[in-house]
Amino acid sequence: QVQLQESGPGLVKPSETLSLTCTVSGGSVSSSNYYWNWVRQPPGKGLEWIGYIYYTGSTNYKPSLKSRVTISVDTSKNQFSLKLSSVTAADTAVYYCARVDVSSGYFGAFDIWGQGTMVTVSS
Amino acid sequence: QSVLTQPPSASGTPGQRVTISCSGSSSNIESNTVNWYQQFPGTAPNLLINSNNQRPSGVPDRFSGSKSGSSASLAISGLQSEDEADYYCASWDDSLDGVVFGGGTKLTVL
């Protein structure tokens, strides 16, 4: 059974870079059937898609975050990562990694989610 | 302001049927599939309905999804207390070239 687990600092200072890693177990980030995503949820608010990466390294980011976001993949460690630069308090949120099945030829649903990790931006 | 529009709240009594709407546009719901997620407080969202009306394994058949034009709906029949949760719709948006979510609907079982 595929599982995702986020890891990284829970506290980041304003203007610094938020860095998180998602470790995939029971499956492979090198599979051609999936896109690997980051989604976040500010406290008390809704879900926001950040972006995804394919095992080839191809990425797609939410336009409003594109200038600050980098998602990378490490197939040797079966992990993918998120970097969000120049953070502000508005970036405080629970960050989830999630898998999307693309084997049908279109962007499917987020079928597997990590448990989420809370990141607070504060000095 | 979310791209997909959901009512912020919905409610029903045990045994009732409730529906949650999700309104979009030609660039998202009308031209792409809709997925629904259920989220309990303090936990990650869970896929409830994919591809407009498909239930993943393990999801009770009390949950059903439909789509018409640029709108979609989630229906829950035989409402149970354990259905009390937040529900989100989501779809790909061709104009934004990304995933868009609804703002979420908090379902209360009275």
Coordinates of C-alpha atoms in Angstrom, one line a residue:
Chain A
Q1 CA 0.0 0.0 0.0
V2 CA 1.4 3.3 -1.1
Q3 CA 2.0 5.8 1.7
L4 CA 3.3 9.4 1.6
Q5 CA 5.0 11.2 4.5
E6 CA 5.9 14.8 4.7
S7 CA 8.9 16.1 6.7
G8 CA 10.6 19.4 7.3
P9 CA 10.8 22.3 9.7
G10 CA 7.7 23.4 11.4
L11 CA 8.8 27.0 11.8
V12 CA 10.3 29.2 9.1
K13 CA 11.2 32.9 9.4
P14 CA 9.7 35.5 7.2
S15 CA 11.6 36.1 3.9
E16 CA 13.3 32.7 4.2
T17 CA 12.7 29.5 2.2
L18 CA 10.3 26.8 3.3
S19 CA 11.6 23.4 2.4
L20 CA 9.7 20.1 2.7
T21 CA 10.2 16.6 1.5
C22 CA 7.7 13.9 0.8
T23 CA 8.9 10.3 1.1
V24 CA 7.0 7.7 -0.9
S25 CA 6.8 4.1 0.5
G26 CA 5.1 1.1 -1.0
G27 CA 5.4 2.6 -4.5
S28 CA 7.8 4.4 -6.8
V29 CA 8.1 8.1 -7.7
S30 CA 9.6 6.8 -11.0
S31 CA 6.2 5.4 -12.1
S32 CA 5.0 6.8 -15.4
N33 CA 1.4 6.6 -14.0
Y34 CA 1.5 9.4 -11.5
Y35 CA 2.1 13.1 -10.9
W36 CA 3.4 14.0 -7.4
N37 CA 1.8 17.1 -5.9
W38 CA 1.9 19.6 -3.1
V39 CA -1.3 21.0 -1.7
R40 CA -1.6 23.4 1.3
Q41 CA -4.4 24.5 3.7
P42 CA -4.1 27.6 5.8
P43 CA -5.6 27.3 9.3
G44 CA -9.4 27.3 9.1
K45 CA -9.4 27.7 5.3
G46 CA -9.7 25.6 2.1
L47 CA -7.3 23.6 0.0
E48 CA -4.9 25.2 -2.4
W49 CA -3.0 23.3 -5.1
I50 CA 0.7 24.4 -5.3
G51 CA 2.1 22.3 -8.1
Y52 CA 3.2 18.9 -9.3
I53 CA 6.2 17.0 -10.6
Y54 CA 6.5 14.0 -12.9
Y55 CA 9.3 11.5 -12.6
T56 CA 11.0 13.0 -15.6
G57 CA 11.4 16.2 -13.7
S58 CA 8.7 18.0 -15.6
T59 CA 6.8 20.4 -13.4
N60 CA 3.7 22.6 -13.3
Y61 CA 3.0 25.3 -10.7
K62 CA 0.0 27.4 -9.7
P63 CA 0.5 30.6 -11.6
S64 CA 0.3 32.9 -8.5
L65 CA 3.0 30.9 -6.8
K66 CA 5.2 30.1 -9.8
S67 CA 7.8 32.8 -9.1
R68 CA 8.5 31.4 -5.6
V69 CA 8.0 27.6 -6.0
T70 CA 10.4 24.8 -6.9
I71 CA 9.4 21.2 -6.8
S72 CA 12.1 18.6 -7.4
V73 CA 12.3 14.8 -7.4
D74 CA 15.0 12.4 -6.2
T75 CA 14.3 9.0 -7.7
S76 CA 17.2 7.4 -5.8
K77 CA 15.6 8.3 -2.5
N78 CA 12.0 7.9 -3.7
Q79 CA 11.2 11.4 -2.6
F80 CA 10.0 14.7 -4.0
S81 CA 10.5 18.1 -2.4
L82 CA 9.0 21.5 -2.2
K83 CA 10.8 24.8 -1.8
L84 CA 8.9 28.0 -1.4
S85 CA 11.0 31.2 -1.2
S86 CA 10.4 34.6 0.4
V87 CA 7.7 33.3 2.7
T88 CA 5.3 35.5 4.6
A89 CA 2.7 34.8 7.3
A90 CA 0.3 34.1 4.5
D91 CA 2.2 30.9 3.7
T92 CA 1.4 29.5 7.1
A93 CA -0.5 26.3 6.4
V94 CA -0.7 22.6 6.7
Y95 CA 1.3 21.3 3.7
Y96 CA 0.2 18.0 2.1
C97 CA 1.9 15.9 -0.5
A98 CA -0.5 13.9 -2.7
R99 CA -0.5 11.6 -5.7
V100 CA -2.5 11.9 -8.9
D101 CA -3.1 9.1 -11.3
V102 CA -2.6 10.2 -14.9
S103 CA -2.6 6.7 -16.4
S104 CA -6.0 7.4 -18.1
G105 CA -4.4 10.3 -20.1
Y106 CA -5.9 13.1 -18.1
F107 CA -5.2 14.7 -14.7
G108 CA -7.1 12.5 -12.3
A109 CA -7.9 12.8 -8.6
F110 CA -5.6 13.1 -5.6
D111 CA -6.0 9.4 -4.5
I112 CA -3.2 9.2 -1.9
W113 CA -2.4 11.9 0.6
G114 CA 0.3 12.4 3.2
Q115 CA -0.8 13.1 6.7
G116 CA 0.2 16.8 6.3
T117 CA 2.7 18.9 8.2
M118 CA 2.1 22.3 9.8
V119 CA 4.4 25.1 8.8
T120 CA 4.3 28.3 10.6
V121 CA 6.0 31.5 9.3
S122 CA 7.0 33.6 12.2
S123 CA 10.1 35.4 13.5
Chain B
Q1 CA -12.2 33.7 -3.5
S2 CA -12.2 30.1 -4.9
V3 CA -12.5 29.4 -8.6
L4 CA -15.2 26.8 -7.9
T5 CA -18.1 27.9 -5.8
Q6 CA -19.6 25.8 -3.0
P7 CA -22.0 26.7 -0.3
P8 CA -20.1 27.3 3.0
S9 CA -22.4 25.1 5.0
A10 CA -25.1 22.4 4.6
S11 CA -27.0 20.4 7.2
G12 CA -29.5 17.5 7.5
T13 CA -30.9 15.1 10.0
P14 CA -30.0 11.4 10.2
G15 CA -31.5 9.4 7.3
Q16 CA -32.0 12.5 5.2
R17 CA -30.6 13.1 1.7
V18 CA -28.4 16.2 1.3
T19 CA -26.7 17.6 -1.7
I20 CA -23.7 19.9 -2.0
S21 CA -23.3 21.9 -5.2
C22 CA -20.1 23.0 -6.9
S23 CA -20.3 25.7 -9.6
G24 CA -17.6 26.3 -12.1
S25 CA -17.1 27.4 -15.7
S26 CA -16.3 26.3 -19.2
S27 CA -12.6 26.1 -18.4
N28 CA -12.9 23.7 -15.5
I29 CA -16.0 21.6 -14.7
E30 CA -17.5 21.8 -18.1
S31 CA -14.5 20.5 -19.9
N32 CA -12.9 18.3 -17.2
T33 CA -13.8 15.8 -14.6
V34 CA -14.8 16.7 -11.0
N35 CA -13.5 15.0 -7.9
W36 CA -14.8 15.3 -4.3
Y37 CA -12.9 15.0 -1.1
Q38 CA -14.1 14.5 2.5
Q39 CA -12.0 15.9 5.3
F40 CA -12.4 15.4 9.0
P41 CA -10.9 18.0 11.5
G42 CA -7.2 17.6 11.9
T43 CA -6.8 14.9 9.1
A44 CA -5.9 14.9 5.5
P45 CA -8.6 15.0 2.8
N46 CA -9.8 11.6 1.5
L47 CA -10.9 11.0 -2.1
L48 CA -14.7 10.4 -2.0
I49 CA -15.7 10.6 -5.7
N50 CA -13.5 10.7 -8.8
S51 CA -14.3 11.3 -12.4
N52 CA -17.6 13.0 -11.7
N53 CA -19.4 9.9 -10.3
Q54 CA -17.0 7.1 -9.5
R55 CA -16.6 5.8 -6.0
P56 CA -13.2 4.5 -5.0
S57 CA -13.1 1.2 -3.2
G58 CA -14.4 1.4 0.3
V59 CA -16.6 4.5 -0.2
P60 CA -20.2 3.7 0.7
D61 CA -22.8 3.8 -2.0
R62 CA -24.7 6.4 0.0
F63 CA -22.3 8.9 -1.7
S64 CA -22.9 9.8 -5.3
G65 CA -21.7 12.4 -7.7
S66 CA -23.1 14.0 -10.8
K67 CA -22.1 16.7 -13.3
S68 CA -24.1 18.8 -15.7
G69 CA -22.5 21.5 -17.8
S70 CA -20.4 23.7 -15.6
S71 CA -21.8 22.5 -12.3
A72 CA -21.4 19.3 -10.2
S73 CA -23.1 17.9 -7.2
L74 CA -22.4 15.5 -4.4
A75 CA -25.3 13.7 -2.9
I76 CA -25.3 11.9 0.4
S77 CA -28.3 9.7 1.1
G78 CA -29.2 8.1 4.4
L79 CA -27.2 10.7 6.3
Q80 CA -25.3 9.5 9.2
S81 CA -23.6 11.3 12.1
E82 CA -20.2 10.2 10.9
D83 CA -20.7 12.1 7.7
E84 CA -20.2 15.3 9.5
A85 CA -17.1 16.7 7.8
D86 CA -15.9 19.3 5.3
Y87 CA -16.4 18.5 1.6
Y88 CA -14.4 19.9 -1.3
C89 CA -14.9 19.7 -5.0
A90 CA -11.9 20.0 -7.4
S91 CA -11.3 20.1 -11.1
W92 CA -8.5 20.8 -13.6
D93 CA -8.8 24.3 -15.1
D94 CA -7.6 24.7 -18.7
S95 CA -7.2 28.5 -18.5
L96 CA -5.2 28.4 -15.3
D97 CA -3.4 25.2 -16.3
G98 CA -3.8 23.8 -12.8
V99 CA -6.1 22.3 -10.2
V100 CA -8.8 24.4 -8.7
F101 CA -10.7 23.7 -5.5
G102 CA -14.0 24.8 -4.2
G103 CA -14.0 26.7 -0.9
G104 CA -15.4 23.7 0.9
T105 CA -18.7 22.9 2.5
K106 CA -19.1 22.1 6.2
L107 CA -21.7 19.5 6.6
T108 CA -23.5 19.3 10.0
V109 CA -25.7 16.4 11.0
L110 CA -28.4 17.8 13.3

